[in-house]
Every structure is written in C-alpha cells, then in structure tokens.
Amino acid sequence: MGFWAAVWDLLTTSDHKKVGMIYLVTSFVAFGLSGLMAVAIRWQLAGPERQFLVGDAYNQVLTLHGATMLFFFIIPAGLSGFGNFILPLMLGERDVALPRINAFAAWLFVFSAALLYTSLFFGGAPDVGWTFYYPFSRTTGLGTDFFMMGVLLVGLSSLLGAANFAATVYNLRAKGMGLWKMPIFVWAIFATSMLSLFALAGITAASLTVLLSRKLGLSLFDPVIGGDPVLFQQFFWFYSHPAVYIMLLPYLGIAAEVSSTFARKPVFGYRFMVFALVGIAVVGFLVWAHHMFTVGESLLFQLVFVFFTVLVAVPTGVKIFNLLGTLWGGQLDFKTPLLFVMGFMFNFLLGGITGVMLAVVPFDYQVQDSYFVVAHFHNVLMAGSGFLAFAGLYYWWPKITGRMYPEFWGKVHFWLFLVGYLITFMPQYVLGFLGMPRRYYTYPDGLYLWNELNFASTVGAVILALGGIAWLIAMVQSFRQNVKAPDNPWGGYTLEWATSSPPPSYNFAVQFPTVFKSERPLYDWEKEGLKPTPVDPATIHLPAPTVWPFMTAVGLLITGIGISLAPNLGNAPVGGVAGWGGWLAVGLVLFIYSLFQWALRKEYDHPVVHHTVTGKSNAWVGMAWFIVSEIALFGILIAGYLYLRLTGAAVPPEDHRPALWLALLNTFFLVASSFTVHYAHHDLRTNKFSPFKLGMLISILLGVVFFLFQIWEFAIASGHYVEALNAAGQSEAAQKAALWFTAFFLIVGLHGAHVLIGGTGLALAYAQGLAGKIDSHEQGTLEGSSMYWHLVDAVWLFIVTIFYIW
Amino acid sequence: MEHQEYIIERYERAWIFFGLAMITVFIILVGYLMLTMGNTNPVGAGRIDATKVRIEGDFANPRVEQVGNEYVAYVQAFAFGYLPAEMRFKVGRKVTFYITSPDVQHSFHVHNTNINVQVIPGEIAKVSYTFTRPGEYPIICNEYCGIGHANMINKLIVEP
C-alpha cells in the first residue's frame, strides 16, 4: 500500500484498531510535546530571577502544558486509545457498537487539539491557566476563545466516545460472557465511560458560559449584575474532580491486567476490584468542593467534602491492596510493563496519602495552590496514571505493532523516569511547605532553600527528558530490529491474545466457546479442552469505509476557528479577526453537507444481521447513554439558575416577562411533533413508507415553527434585557432582571440549540427516507434522533415550568 | 479454594470497616480543629458591587482600624498588589481582615499562618487571626491572576 493509499485508508476507516491508533499516536505525541514544555518551565525556574521564559510567554506555556497533558494525553490515552484498541478484542467482538460515530469522535478529538494550537497563529496561546477561572478568563486574549472552543469540541468527542463504549459493553460481548466475567480493564473502561457521561456536563457548562460571556456578555457569574463567580468554580470542579478519576480508572484496569499476566496469577479479589472501581466512580462525584476550601463556605459544607474526600481513599486503597495481593506469591516476571506498575504502586501511594493530607482543611489553608499541590497531582497523574499509560504501551506494544520492543531500552526508560520523577517532585513537596505558590514564573533570591530545591527539581526534569529519549529509542529500535511478535508473547489469558499480532481487520476468524468460567477465558478453555471453531473470513462483513465522518469533523474544526475569531461583544469588547465570517460560513456548510452525506452512506455494503446482548439496537443503546449527559448538562445549568433564583439574585421583571401564551403555544407544537415522530417511527416499522415520510415532514415543520417563534420571542426579550442591563447600575430590580434574562437566554437558548440539533437529526432520517436508505431493519438514525427529540420535548416542559410559569 | 476466598473476603470486609472507622475519627478531629484552633476559616461577609470597590464604601479607603483591643483591616487585593501598602499590628491582639477584589480573583495568603483566603470580586471575605510572634509576615497571592501574579507581594508587620 502506497503512502497516499494508507492516508486515505486512515481517513475513511471505522476500524476500532485504527481509531485507537489515532488516539494513541495523538495522545503520546501530545505527551512528548507538553513534556518538553514542562522542561522549559523547569529550566526557567532552575534559579532565581532567570530570564529564559518570562511573563506572558511563561503563562502560555504553562496553560498549554496543563491543558495538553490533561485533555489530550492522560484522559484519552487510556480511555480512548487503549480502550478502542483493546476493549472489543477483550470482548471477543469485531468492532465497537457505533464504529462511524467512533471514527468521528476520534477526528474531532484530533481537531480540538489542533484548534487549541491554532491560536498560536492568531495572536498567541491561551494564558488563563488550564482552570480558566472566571472572571479572569473574560479579561484575557483571543487564545482563551480557542481554548474554550477546543474544550467544548473535545467534550463532545469524549461524550460520543463514552456513549459508544457504554453501548459496546452493554450490547456486544462474546456469547456467554456475562458482566461478571469481563476482564477488569473492560470494567474500568465501562466505569470511566459512565463517569464521563454524568460529569462532563460540568466543564461544558463552565466553558460554554465563559465563551458566551466573552462573545455576548451572557454570564451567570458576572458580579456586576449580581451573578456569583463561585458558581463557576462549582461548575468547573463538578467535572474536573471526577475527571481525576476519569484519568485514573482506565489505568487501574491496565495495572490489573499487567499484574495478573506478569505474576502468572488471576487478579486477587476480582469482585472487590469491580466494586472498588464503581465505588470510586460514585464517590468521585461527591468530592469536588475540596478544591474550594479557601472560598469561604460554611463549616458544615467543608466537613461534608472532607468526609467524602477521605472516603474515596477507601476504594482506592482496596485497589492498591488487591494489586499487591495479585503480585503476592506470584512468579514475578520483571519485564518493563511490570516495572512501570511497581513504580506506580509506590508513587501512587505517596500521591494518595498527600491527597488525604490536603483534605485536612487547616492544613489545606497552609498549602492551597502551593507547590505541595503541584507535587501532589503530578504524583497521582504523572507517576500514577502516566506510568500506567507506559505500562499499557509496553504491554500491548507487541499486539498493536506486531513487533517486540527492546527490553533493555524499556528498562532504561523506566529507571530514568522513576529517578527523574522523584528528583523533580519530592523537592516540590518541600517547596510547598516553604510557601512557594504555583504558577510563579520567577522568584526572588535569598529565600530559605528555594534556590537549592528548585535547582534539584530542574535536574530531575532533565533526567525525565533523558527518559523520554530512551523511550523514543525503544520504539525506533523496535521497528528497526523488527522482531516479529508471537500471538501471545506474555502468556496472557484474556481474549486479545487469542488473535494474531497485529490483529486482522476482522479481529477473530473463529467462533469462541460459549463457556466463560472466569475473566480469563483462555486459561479456562485450555484446562477444559475447549477450542474455538474456525470461521471462513470471507463470510465476515465489516462496515464500509467512508470519508464523511472525517469531513464532518473538519467542518466543526473550521466552524470552531470561525467562532473563536468572531468579535467579543461581552465585558471586554474586542473586534473580530477579519474573515471570521468566512471561516464560520465555510465550516457550517461543510459540516451540514458532510453530515447528510454521512447519513446517506449506508454503514454496511452487505446486509448484515446484528446480534446484540440486550436485543436493542446499538444506536438505541448508544443514544440512551448519550442522553444521560444531556440531562446532566441541563441539570447543572438549571441548578445554577435555581441557586440564583432562590437566593434572590435573579428575579424576573414584572412587566417584561416573556409571554406565557407563546410558551404554551410552542409547547403544543413541540408535544405534537413528539407524537408525529412516534407515529412516523411506527409506520416505518410496519413498512408504510409514505405515511412515515409525511409524519417526518410534519414533525420537522412543527420544529421549525417552534424555532421561529422562539427567535421572535428572543428578539423582543433581548430589547428588554439591554434595557435592564443599562439600568443595572441605578436600580436593584433592573440588576436582578438582567441576571434573570441572562439565565433565560442561556438555558432557553441552549434548549433552542437542542431543537436545532434534534431537528437536524430528524432531517437526516427524513433524507434517508427520501433516498430510500432506511427500512425497518436499518433505522439507527431515526431511533437515535426520535429518542433525542423526545428528550428535547421533556426538557422543554421543565423549562416552561421554571421560566414561564414560576 | 472457595473456602479460602471466603476468608479473604472477610479480611477485606474487616479492613473496609477499619477504614470507615478511621474516617469517622478523622472527621471529628478535623471538625474539632477547625472549630477551636484560631478561627482561621474564611467566611463570606456579604456581597459588594465590584465596580464600586475603588470609589465608595470601606474598601475605597483601605486601612487598619483599632477597635478597642482589637484590629479591623479593610484590604483590597487587586491586579497586582494589595492595599493598604503596609499593615502594622501589636502582637497578641485579634485582627479581623475584610478583603475584596475590584477586578479578578486573587488570594490573600499570609505566610507562616493559616490565613489563606480566596478573594472573589463581588464578595467580601472575612478572616480573623491573633498573631503570637512579632516579625514580618509576607503576604502573597496564590490564585493565578495574570502576568503580574508572581509580583503580587505585600507584607504585614507584627510589633512586639
């Protein structure tokens, strides 16, 4: 295959292994890149008053380092990268539940990283810090717009990926594999996906409101009209703390697999391992405010969060002890992956213990936002999750590339990373005690031990960089030596080792036995003498390649650039960059066009009968999980509104309230359209095509009428809003009305956007109907979009109650 | 094998109960410390219009006031510095700080004490402390606030 043919194959593929490769390559490149930024940061801080990287340049590098490592390395590498490549193999399946959505999510992920870095061509990277606290984030430069757009797009990609994983685990498992017989890694990905779906709304709400605040001046947080900046922190940490577990759980799964394989034992306490994973996922939701101990909340509020923060250490401790139990008494084979797991155990324990220290509020007051915190989270993320990312990389390297890697360089990499890590971050704990705050680009000379410890830390960073070079050598040597990997080089017992290295596009040309006694099927089958029966590969049909998911993602990238460049009309007005309208128009047109082309391209060229575990279609299950995230998004914004309303900060204007009769009329249109969609779907299932098409058309038109009425209503309301805003300085009632209007535009407008999205979904199904590409067997688009439409309807009833009636 | 697993699960359950008991003790201790050790919990002391911090009210005139045997300090944390420029207190007397910001979020961290308050525009933070040792205490901002973040330094002096 020539180079261009290979590129074309990559752009059009929906093979989960290639999609996994897109994630893995992007995220490990991101790791290398932002690792170099970290070395630059340490170089600047090697001594007092250095001039290597100062001021805004330092702040930009700092922000990019944090954002890239978190959003583009540690979250995707384990979850999306190894998850996509390995999870369907472990389940003994040919692909994920929604292969084309999966490819779209992967490209969207790549492009959101690209979007973040595009800011460099338009006046500089974001310099807000990865936490983009409001109101600071509304005062900073254009880079912040790119950052917010990038976060929104990577969030969408993450949600689609998570819904896809949840549907895969739910619907596609080898026949006979029960939930309690899945490998720990699969459980880890499943738990992480659920966590993403429930929590991601927080950061979507935070970044969306910051973006709207910059672009249009709409903000629930603006203190000038009585909004509450603390609310931003609540939104932000509602995601960003559970995100810590999103960054950890997939890697704990990797640790369990690696320990089990290299200790030649099954994992110790399988059931407790799973309980602990799910326990971490649940308790992880209840700890977010421990980032906010210095904000000035009440004593009880703080104690509750202390309690849950400490509580989350229990399931985490269970994981550590179970890993120890797995290794205990095993025939340990000290290959590179196991070394990384060992390094993880030691370091993660330190990170976990310092985490519990930070939960002690009086101690937290001492070290909040100091280098102690920096050392703590690098301890858990870098020497914790990061080490396990490398454990996974070396462990599955033979399976993924079909080549062995040189063990020597792998071990050099490990030892340099371990030593470098300790020398870099242990001094930072001490620096935290000595009062060095984070995000300082320089510090004065003559402070007790600051010079020495900072210098030591920089030496450690250089050692880490050398470790990075050893890693590169290991990979390059693997390709140069070209030692063919056997199917099962480590003697693993999960299903990914039951196929060739690298696996063929159809994964398995066998029918597996349907007896699953434990999470290690290969061991059980060997013991009982069960053998898979071969299947003729010619009878296996895979999804047809299509470029349109990729093009749809390109459309969103260009749209994202357009929105970022658009003028800021908010609190710090800036004119847009010339040509922003062009970017926006081209992006939107390309997006819509590609989306329709995608919908009109059938998934399979050959008619395929799908077997699913639940009996529901993959589209149905995928959308059901996706809707969880939509409910969470509205839930969190409405919670913010309720808070502002109940504390009396936001009060609807008495004389200029949006009209109730119009809302009720719109309710009628929307509810009616839900019924017409329902009947249209019914007609499709009974093969009545003309009534189906008519029903779809009526539903879409009802949606359009709703939308037009809403635009009219917004046009009137915006006049009253501007009036209230101008009077906010003089009258308290006007101020409260302005905040109420802000919440109104934000939440009702977001619902309007959902009407648009849902309507587009219906239009896609309608187009499929017109082109004759939909029938009672292949109707995924309609199943998804009609369920989404019912959601839009249900949310509207809620909105009518809290905005028009109350 | 089954029997062995049962024993293992029993140990694990015991371990979890031990962990939960530890947490209970821990929470009681933390609560006790927060209630008794010097009252350094920052608390919200009302809202303020951030646009008017510099022109009207107590914060337009940042100062230290002596009220009876105690001090009250009104502090502005702004990008990038603190007002009043220098604060002086006598040792052993209770000081109550009221702090707010006219622009973005900052923090008010007095070195070698437990005073560490996030300063949020639009909100007034209140924290009390009794300095027991004379000397110079640096005040720093540890809430990232922009290009001058590293230079946002002040000090207070506790006189014997």
JSON list of C-alpha atoms in Angstrom, two decimals, chain A residues 542-704:
[
{"chain": "A", "resi": 542, "resn": "LEU", "atom": "CA", "xyz": [-17.19, -5.11, 8.11]},
{"chain": "A", "resi": 543, "resn": "PRO", "atom": "CA", "xyz": [-18.54, -1.56, 7.93]},
{"chain": "A", "resi": 544, "resn": "ALA", "atom": "CA", "xyz": [-17.83, 0.07, 4.57]},
{"chain": "A", "resi": 545, "resn": "PRO", "atom": "CA", "xyz": [-15.18, 2.82, 4.58]},
{"chain": "A", "resi": 546, "resn": "THR", "atom": "CA", "xyz": [-16.45, 6.38, 4.32]},
{"chain": "A", "resi": 547, "resn": "VAL", "atom": "CA", "xyz": [-14.71, 9.73, 4.50]},
{"chain": "A", "resi": 548, "resn": "TRP", "atom": "CA", "xyz": [-17.74, 11.68, 5.71]},
{"chain": "A", "resi": 549, "resn": "PRO", "atom": "CA", "xyz": [-17.25, 11.30, 9.47]},
{"chain": "A", "resi": 550, "resn": "PHE", "atom": "CA", "xyz": [-13.79, 12.81, 8.94]},
{"chain": "A", "resi": 551, "resn": "MET", "atom": "CA", "xyz": [-15.17, 15.62, 6.78]},
{"chain": "A", "resi": 552, "resn": "THR", "atom": "CA", "xyz": [-17.88, 16.35, 9.37]},
{"chain": "A", "resi": 553, "resn": "ALA", "atom": "CA", "xyz": [-15.16, 16.76, 11.98]},
{"chain": "A", "resi": 554, "resn": "VAL", "atom": "CA", "xyz": [-13.23, 19.07, 9.60]},
{"chain": "A", "resi": 555, "resn": "GLY", "atom": "CA", "xyz": [-16.40, 21.14, 9.29]},
{"chain": "A", "resi": 556, "resn": "LEU", "atom": "CA", "xyz": [-16.56, 21.50, 13.06]},
{"chain": "A", "resi": 557, "resn": "LEU", "atom": "CA", "xyz": [-12.89, 22.49, 13.24]},
{"chain": "A", "resi": 558, "resn": "ILE", "atom": "CA", "xyz": [-13.39, 25.29, 10.73]},
{"chain": "A", "resi": 559, "resn": "THR", "atom": "CA", "xyz": [-16.59, 26.37, 12.49]},
{"chain": "A", "resi": 560, "resn": "GLY", "atom": "CA", "xyz": [-14.66, 26.39, 15.76]},
{"chain": "A", "resi": 561, "resn": "ILE", "atom": "CA", "xyz": [-11.99, 28.66, 14.28]},
{"chain": "A", "resi": 562, "resn": "GLY", "atom": "CA", "xyz": [-14.73, 30.96, 12.97]},
{"chain": "A", "resi": 563, "resn": "ILE", "atom": "CA", "xyz": [-16.42, 31.23, 16.35]},
{"chain": "A", "resi": 564, "resn": "SER", "atom": "CA", "xyz": [-13.10, 31.81, 18.11]},
{"chain": "A", "resi": 565, "resn": "LEU", "atom": "CA", "xyz": [-12.20, 34.63, 15.74]},
{"chain": "A", "resi": 566, "resn": "ALA", "atom": "CA", "xyz": [-15.61, 36.31, 15.96]},
{"chain": "A", "resi": 567, "resn": "PRO", "atom": "CA", "xyz": [-15.80, 39.65, 17.75]},
{"chain": "A", "resi": 568, "resn": "ASN", "atom": "CA", "xyz": [-16.18, 39.67, 21.52]},
{"chain": "A", "resi": 569, "resn": "LEU", "atom": "CA", "xyz": [-19.21, 41.76, 22.40]},
{"chain": "A", "resi": 570, "resn": "GLY", "atom": "CA", "xyz": [-19.08, 40.90, 26.10]},
{"chain": "A", "resi": 571, "resn": "ASN", "atom": "CA", "xyz": [-17.48, 42.65, 29.03]},
{"chain": "A", "resi": 572, "resn": "ALA", "atom": "CA", "xyz": [-14.11, 43.15, 27.36]},
{"chain": "A", "resi": 573, "resn": "PRO", "atom": "CA", "xyz": [-15.15, 44.03, 23.79]},
{"chain": "A", "resi": 574, "resn": "VAL", "atom": "CA", "xyz": [-12.68, 43.20, 21.02]},
{"chain": "A", "resi": 575, "resn": "GLY", "atom": "CA", "xyz": [-13.33, 43.40, 17.29]},
{"chain": "A", "resi": 576, "resn": "GLY", "atom": "CA", "xyz": [-13.21, 40.08, 15.48]},
{"chain": "A", "resi": 577, "resn": "VAL", "atom": "CA", "xyz": [-10.31, 38.99, 13.31]},
{"chain": "A", "resi": 578, "resn": "ALA", "atom": "CA", "xyz": [-11.05, 39.81, 9.67]},
{"chain": "A", "resi": 579, "resn": "GLY", "atom": "CA", "xyz": [-12.53, 36.89, 7.78]},
{"chain": "A", "resi": 580, "resn": "TRP", "atom": "CA", "xyz": [-14.16, 35.23, 10.77]},
{"chain": "A", "resi": 581, "resn": "GLY", "atom": "CA", "xyz": [-17.49, 35.18, 8.97]},
{"chain": "A", "resi": 582, "resn": "GLY", "atom": "CA", "xyz": [-15.91, 33.30, 6.08]},
{"chain": "A", "resi": 583, "resn": "TRP", "atom": "CA", "xyz": [-14.48, 30.64, 8.38]},
{"chain": "A", "resi": 584, "resn": "LEU", "atom": "CA", "xyz": [-17.81, 30.27, 10.10]},
{"chain": "A", "resi": 585, "resn": "ALA", "atom": "CA", "xyz": [-19.82, 30.01, 6.86]},
{"chain": "A", "resi": 586, "resn": "VAL", "atom": "CA", "xyz": [-17.45, 27.54, 5.21]},
{"chain": "A", "resi": 587, "resn": "GLY", "atom": "CA", "xyz": [-17.31, 25.46, 8.37]},
{"chain": "A", "resi": 588, "resn": "LEU", "atom": "CA", "xyz": [-21.07, 25.29, 8.83]},
{"chain": "A", "resi": 589, "resn": "VAL", "atom": "CA", "xyz": [-21.76, 24.46, 5.20]},
{"chain": "A", "resi": 590, "resn": "LEU", "atom": "CA", "xyz": [-19.11, 21.76, 5.16]},
{"chain": "A", "resi": 591, "resn": "PHE", "atom": "CA", "xyz": [-20.41, 20.36, 8.44]},
{"chain": "A", "resi": 592, "resn": "ILE", "atom": "CA", "xyz": [-24.05, 20.12, 7.32]},
{"chain": "A", "resi": 593, "resn": "TYR", "atom": "CA", "xyz": [-23.15, 18.81, 3.87]},
{"chain": "A", "resi": 594, "resn": "SER", "atom": "CA", "xyz": [-20.85, 16.13, 5.25]},
{"chain": "A", "resi": 595, "resn": "LEU", "atom": "CA", "xyz": [-23.38, 15.13, 7.88]},
{"chain": "A", "resi": 596, "resn": "PHE", "atom": "CA", "xyz": [-26.03, 14.49, 5.24]},
{"chain": "A", "resi": 597, "resn": "GLN", "atom": "CA", "xyz": [-23.58, 12.64, 3.01]},
{"chain": "A", "resi": 598, "resn": "TRP", "atom": "CA", "xyz": [-22.64, 10.51, 6.00]},
{"chain": "A", "resi": 599, "resn": "ALA", "atom": "CA", "xyz": [-26.29, 9.74, 6.79]},
{"chain": "A", "resi": 600, "resn": "LEU", "atom": "CA", "xyz": [-26.93, 8.78, 3.18]},
{"chain": "A", "resi": 601, "resn": "ARG", "atom": "CA", "xyz": [-23.99, 6.36, 3.14]},
{"chain": "A", "resi": 602, "resn": "LYS", "atom": "CA", "xyz": [-25.14, 3.00, 4.45]},
{"chain": "A", "resi": 603, "resn": "GLU", "atom": "CA", "xyz": [-23.00, 1.52, 7.17]},
{"chain": "A", "resi": 604, "resn": "TYR", "atom": "CA", "xyz": [-22.62, -1.89, 5.51]},
{"chain": "A", "resi": 605, "resn": "ASP", "atom": "CA", "xyz": [-22.42, -2.73, 1.84]},
{"chain": "A", "resi": 606, "resn": "HIS", "atom": "CA", "xyz": [-23.77, -6.20, 2.52]},
{"chain": "A", "resi": 607, "resn": "PRO", "atom": "CA", "xyz": [-26.91, -6.77, 4.53]},
{"chain": "A", "resi": 608, "resn": "VAL", "atom": "CA", "xyz": [-25.78, -7.86, 7.99]},
{"chain": "A", "resi": 609, "resn": "VAL", "atom": "CA", "xyz": [-27.76, -9.32, 10.84]},
{"chain": "A", "resi": 610, "resn": "HIS", "atom": "CA", "xyz": [-26.64, -7.83, 14.15]},
{"chain": "A", "resi": 611, "resn": "HIS", "atom": "CA", "xyz": [-26.66, -9.79, 17.36]},
{"chain": "A", "resi": 612, "resn": "THR", "atom": "CA", "xyz": [-26.82, -7.69, 20.46]},
{"chain": "A", "resi": 613, "resn": "VAL", "atom": "CA", "xyz": [-26.87, -8.81, 24.06]},
{"chain": "A", "resi": 614, "resn": "THR", "atom": "CA", "xyz": [-29.82, -6.65, 25.06]},
{"chain": "A", "resi": 615, "resn": "GLY", "atom": "CA", "xyz": [-31.84, -7.15, 21.87]},
{"chain": "A", "resi": 616, "resn": "LYS", "atom": "CA", "xyz": [-31.98, -3.37, 21.43]},
{"chain": "A", "resi": 617, "resn": "SER", "atom": "CA", "xyz": [-30.08, -1.84, 18.53]},
{"chain": "A", "resi": 618, "resn": "ASN", "atom": "CA", "xyz": [-26.67, -0.26, 19.07]},
{"chain": "A", "resi": 619, "resn": "ALA", "atom": "CA", "xyz": [-28.00, 3.15, 18.06]},
{"chain": "A", "resi": 620, "resn": "TRP", "atom": "CA", "xyz": [-30.74, 2.88, 20.67]},
{"chain": "A", "resi": 621, "resn": "VAL", "atom": "CA", "xyz": [-28.40, 1.93, 23.50]},
{"chain": "A", "resi": 622, "resn": "GLY", "atom": "CA", "xyz": [-25.78, 4.48, 22.42]},
{"chain": "A", "resi": 623, "resn": "MET", "atom": "CA", "xyz": [-28.32, 7.30, 22.35]},
{"chain": "A", "resi": 624, "resn": "ALA", "atom": "CA", "xyz": [-29.79, 6.21, 25.68]},
{"chain": "A", "resi": 625, "resn": "TRP", "atom": "CA", "xyz": [-26.36, 6.63, 27.28]},
{"chain": "A", "resi": 626, "resn": "PHE", "atom": "CA", "xyz": [-25.69, 9.87, 25.44]},
{"chain": "A", "resi": 627, "resn": "ILE", "atom": "CA", "xyz": [-28.93, 11.34, 26.74]},
{"chain": "A", "resi": 628, "resn": "VAL", "atom": "CA", "xyz": [-27.64, 10.87, 30.27]},
{"chain": "A", "resi": 629, "resn": "SER", "atom": "CA", "xyz": [-25.06, 13.55, 29.51]},
{"chain": "A", "resi": 630, "resn": "GLU", "atom": "CA", "xyz": [-27.67, 15.91, 28.07]},
{"chain": "A", "resi": 631, "resn": "ILE", "atom": "CA", "xyz": [-29.81, 15.59, 31.17]},
{"chain": "A", "resi": 632, "resn": "ALA", "atom": "CA", "xyz": [-26.72, 16.28, 33.27]},
{"chain": "A", "resi": 633, "resn": "LEU", "atom": "CA", "xyz": [-25.93, 19.41, 31.22]},
{"chain": "A", "resi": 634, "resn": "PHE", "atom": "CA", "xyz": [-29.41, 20.88, 31.63]},
{"chain": "A", "resi": 635, "resn": "GLY", "atom": "CA", "xyz": [-29.44, 19.68, 35.23]},
{"chain": "A", "resi": 636, "resn": "ILE", "atom": "CA", "xyz": [-26.29, 21.56, 36.17]},
{"chain": "A", "resi": 637, "resn": "LEU", "atom": "CA", "xyz": [-27.28, 24.80, 34.42]},
{"chain": "A", "resi": 638, "resn": "ILE", "atom": "CA", "xyz": [-30.76, 24.68, 35.89]},
{"chain": "A", "resi": 639, "resn": "ALA", "atom": "CA", "xyz": [-29.24, 24.03, 39.31]},
{"chain": "A", "resi": 640, "resn": "GLY", "atom": "CA", "xyz": [-27.19, 27.21, 38.82]},
{"chain": "A", "resi": 641, "resn": "TYR", "atom": "CA", "xyz": [-30.35, 29.11, 37.85]},
{"chain": "A", "resi": 642, "resn": "LEU", "atom": "CA", "xyz": [-32.29, 27.75, 40.82]},
{"chain": "A", "resi": 643, "resn": "TYR", "atom": "CA", "xyz": [-29.49, 28.83, 43.13]},
{"chain": "A", "resi": 644, "resn": "LEU", "atom": "CA", "xyz": [-29.50, 32.38, 41.75]},
{"chain": "A", "resi": 645, "resn": "ARG", "atom": "CA", "xyz": [-33.28, 32.49, 41.80]},
{"chain": "A", "resi": 646, "resn": "LEU", "atom": "CA", "xyz": [-33.73, 31.12, 45.30]},
{"chain": "A", "resi": 647, "resn": "THR", "atom": "CA", "xyz": [-31.08, 33.40, 46.80]},
{"chain": "A", "resi": 648, "resn": "GLY", "atom": "CA", "xyz": [-32.94, 36.33, 45.25]},
{"chain": "A", "resi": 649, "resn": "ALA", "atom": "CA", "xyz": [-30.12, 37.37, 42.90]},
{"chain": "A", "resi": 650, "resn": "ALA", "atom": "CA", "xyz": [-32.14, 36.68, 39.76]},
{"chain": "A", "resi": 651, "resn": "VAL", "atom": "CA", "xyz": [-35.74, 37.90, 39.67]},
{"chain": "A", "resi": 652, "resn": "PRO", "atom": "CA", "xyz": [-37.88, 38.01, 36.53]},
{"chain": "A", "resi": 653, "resn": "PRO", "atom": "CA", "xyz": [-39.03, 41.52, 35.56]},
{"chain": "A", "resi": 654, "resn": "GLU", "atom": "CA", "xyz": [-42.68, 42.03, 36.44]},
{"chain": "A", "resi": 655, "resn": "ASP", "atom": "CA", "xyz": [-43.75, 43.90, 33.34]},
{"chain": "A", "resi": 656, "resn": "HIS", "atom": "CA", "xyz": [-41.47, 42.47, 30.63]},
{"chain": "A", "resi": 657, "resn": "ARG", "atom": "CA", "xyz": [-41.68, 38.74, 31.21]},
{"chain": "A", "resi": 658, "resn": "PRO", "atom": "CA", "xyz": [-41.62, 36.59, 28.08]},
{"chain": "A", "resi": 659, "resn": "ALA", "atom": "CA", "xyz": [-45.24, 35.78, 27.28]},
{"chain": "A", "resi": 660, "resn": "LEU", "atom": "CA", "xyz": [-46.73, 32.64, 28.74]},
{"chain": "A", "resi": 661, "resn": "TRP", "atom": "CA", "xyz": [-49.25, 32.21, 25.91]},
{"chain": "A", "resi": 662, "resn": "LEU", "atom": "CA", "xyz": [-46.42, 31.99, 23.40]},
{"chain": "A", "resi": 663, "resn": "ALA", "atom": "CA", "xyz": [-44.63, 29.38, 25.51]},
{"chain": "A", "resi": 664, "resn": "LEU", "atom": "CA", "xyz": [-47.82, 27.34, 25.77]},
{"chain": "A", "resi": 665, "resn": "LEU", "atom": "CA", "xyz": [-48.38, 27.58, 22.04]},
{"chain": "A", "resi": 666, "resn": "ASN", "atom": "CA", "xyz": [-44.81, 26.40, 21.49]},
{"chain": "A", "resi": 667, "resn": "THR", "atom": "CA", "xyz": [-45.40, 23.59, 23.98]},
{"chain": "A", "resi": 668, "resn": "PHE", "atom": "CA", "xyz": [-48.30, 22.50, 21.83]},
{"chain": "A", "resi": 669, "resn": "PHE", "atom": "CA", "xyz": [-46.10, 22.46, 18.69]},
{"chain": "A", "resi": 670, "resn": "LEU", "atom": "CA", "xyz": [-43.32, 20.53, 20.38]},
{"chain": "A", "resi": 671, "resn": "VAL", "atom": "CA", "xyz": [-45.52, 17.95, 22.08]},
{"chain": "A", "resi": 672, "resn": "ALA", "atom": "CA", "xyz": [-47.45, 17.46, 18.85]},
{"chain": "A", "resi": 673, "resn": "SER", "atom": "CA", "xyz": [-44.19, 16.86, 16.97]},
{"chain": "A", "resi": 674, "resn": "SER", "atom": "CA", "xyz": [-43.21, 14.22, 19.51]},
{"chain": "A", "resi": 675, "resn": "PHE", "atom": "CA", "xyz": [-46.40, 12.35, 18.69]},
{"chain": "A", "resi": 676, "resn": "THR", "atom": "CA", "xyz": [-45.93, 12.68, 14.94]},
{"chain": "A", "resi": 677, "resn": "VAL", "atom": "CA", "xyz": [-42.38, 11.34, 15.23]},
{"chain": "A", "resi": 678, "resn": "HIS", "atom": "CA", "xyz": [-43.63, 8.46, 17.29]},
{"chain": "A", "resi": 679, "resn": "TYR", "atom": "CA", "xyz": [-46.27, 7.53, 14.69]},
{"chain": "A", "resi": 680, "resn": "ALA", "atom": "CA", "xyz": [-43.83, 8.02, 11.83]},
{"chain": "A", "resi": 681, "resn": "HIS", "atom": "CA", "xyz": [-41.47, 5.58, 13.54]},
{"chain": "A", "resi": 682, "resn": "HIS", "atom": "CA", "xyz": [-44.34, 3.16, 13.99]},
{"chain": "A", "resi": 683, "resn": "ASP", "atom": "CA", "xyz": [-45.17, 3.43, 10.27]},
{"chain": "A", "resi": 684, "resn": "LEU", "atom": "CA", "xyz": [-41.56, 2.69, 9.35]},
{"chain": "A", "resi": 685, "resn": "ARG", "atom": "CA", "xyz": [-41.54, -0.42, 11.49]},
{"chain": "A", "resi": 686, "resn": "THR", "atom": "CA", "xyz": [-44.64, -1.67, 9.72]},
{"chain": "A", "resi": 687, "resn": "ASN", "atom": "CA", "xyz": [-43.12, -0.75, 6.33]},
{"chain": "A", "resi": 688, "resn": "LYS", "atom": "CA", "xyz": [-45.61, 2.02, 5.49]},
{"chain": "A", "resi": 689, "resn": "PHE", "atom": "CA", "xyz": [-43.20, 4.37, 3.78]},
{"chain": "A", "resi": 690, "resn": "SER", "atom": "CA", "xyz": [-45.45, 7.19, 2.57]},
{"chain": "A", "resi": 691, "resn": "PRO", "atom": "CA", "xyz": [-47.07, 7.86, 5.98]},
{"chain": "A", "resi": 692, "resn": "PHE", "atom": "CA", "xyz": [-43.60, 7.61, 7.51]},
{"chain": "A", "resi": 693, "resn": "LYS", "atom": "CA", "xyz": [-42.24, 10.32, 5.24]},
{"chain": "A", "resi": 694, "resn": "LEU", "atom": "CA", "xyz": [-45.28, 12.52, 5.77]},
{"chain": "A", "resi": 695, "resn": "GLY", "atom": "CA", "xyz": [-45.02, 12.11, 9.54]},
{"chain": "A", "resi": 696, "resn": "MET", "atom": "CA", "xyz": [-41.36, 13.07, 9.47]},
{"chain": "A", "resi": 697, "resn": "LEU", "atom": "CA", "xyz": [-42.06, 16.14, 7.34]},
{"chain": "A", "resi": 698, "resn": "ILE", "atom": "CA", "xyz": [-44.80, 17.32, 9.70]},
{"chain": "A", "resi": 699, "resn": "SER", "atom": "CA", "xyz": [-42.54, 16.80, 12.73]},
{"chain": "A", "resi": 700, "resn": "ILE", "atom": "CA", "xyz": [-39.73, 18.79, 11.16]},
{"chain": "A", "resi": 701, "resn": "LEU", "atom": "CA", "xyz": [-42.10, 21.61, 10.19]},
{"chain": "A", "resi": 702, "resn": "LEU", "atom": "CA", "xyz": [-43.50, 21.74, 13.72]},
{"chain": "A", "resi": 703, "resn": "GLY", "atom": "CA", "xyz": [-39.93, 22.00, 14.99]},
{"chain": "A", "resi": 704, "resn": "VAL", "atom": "CA", "xyz": [-39.25, 24.84, 12.55]}
]
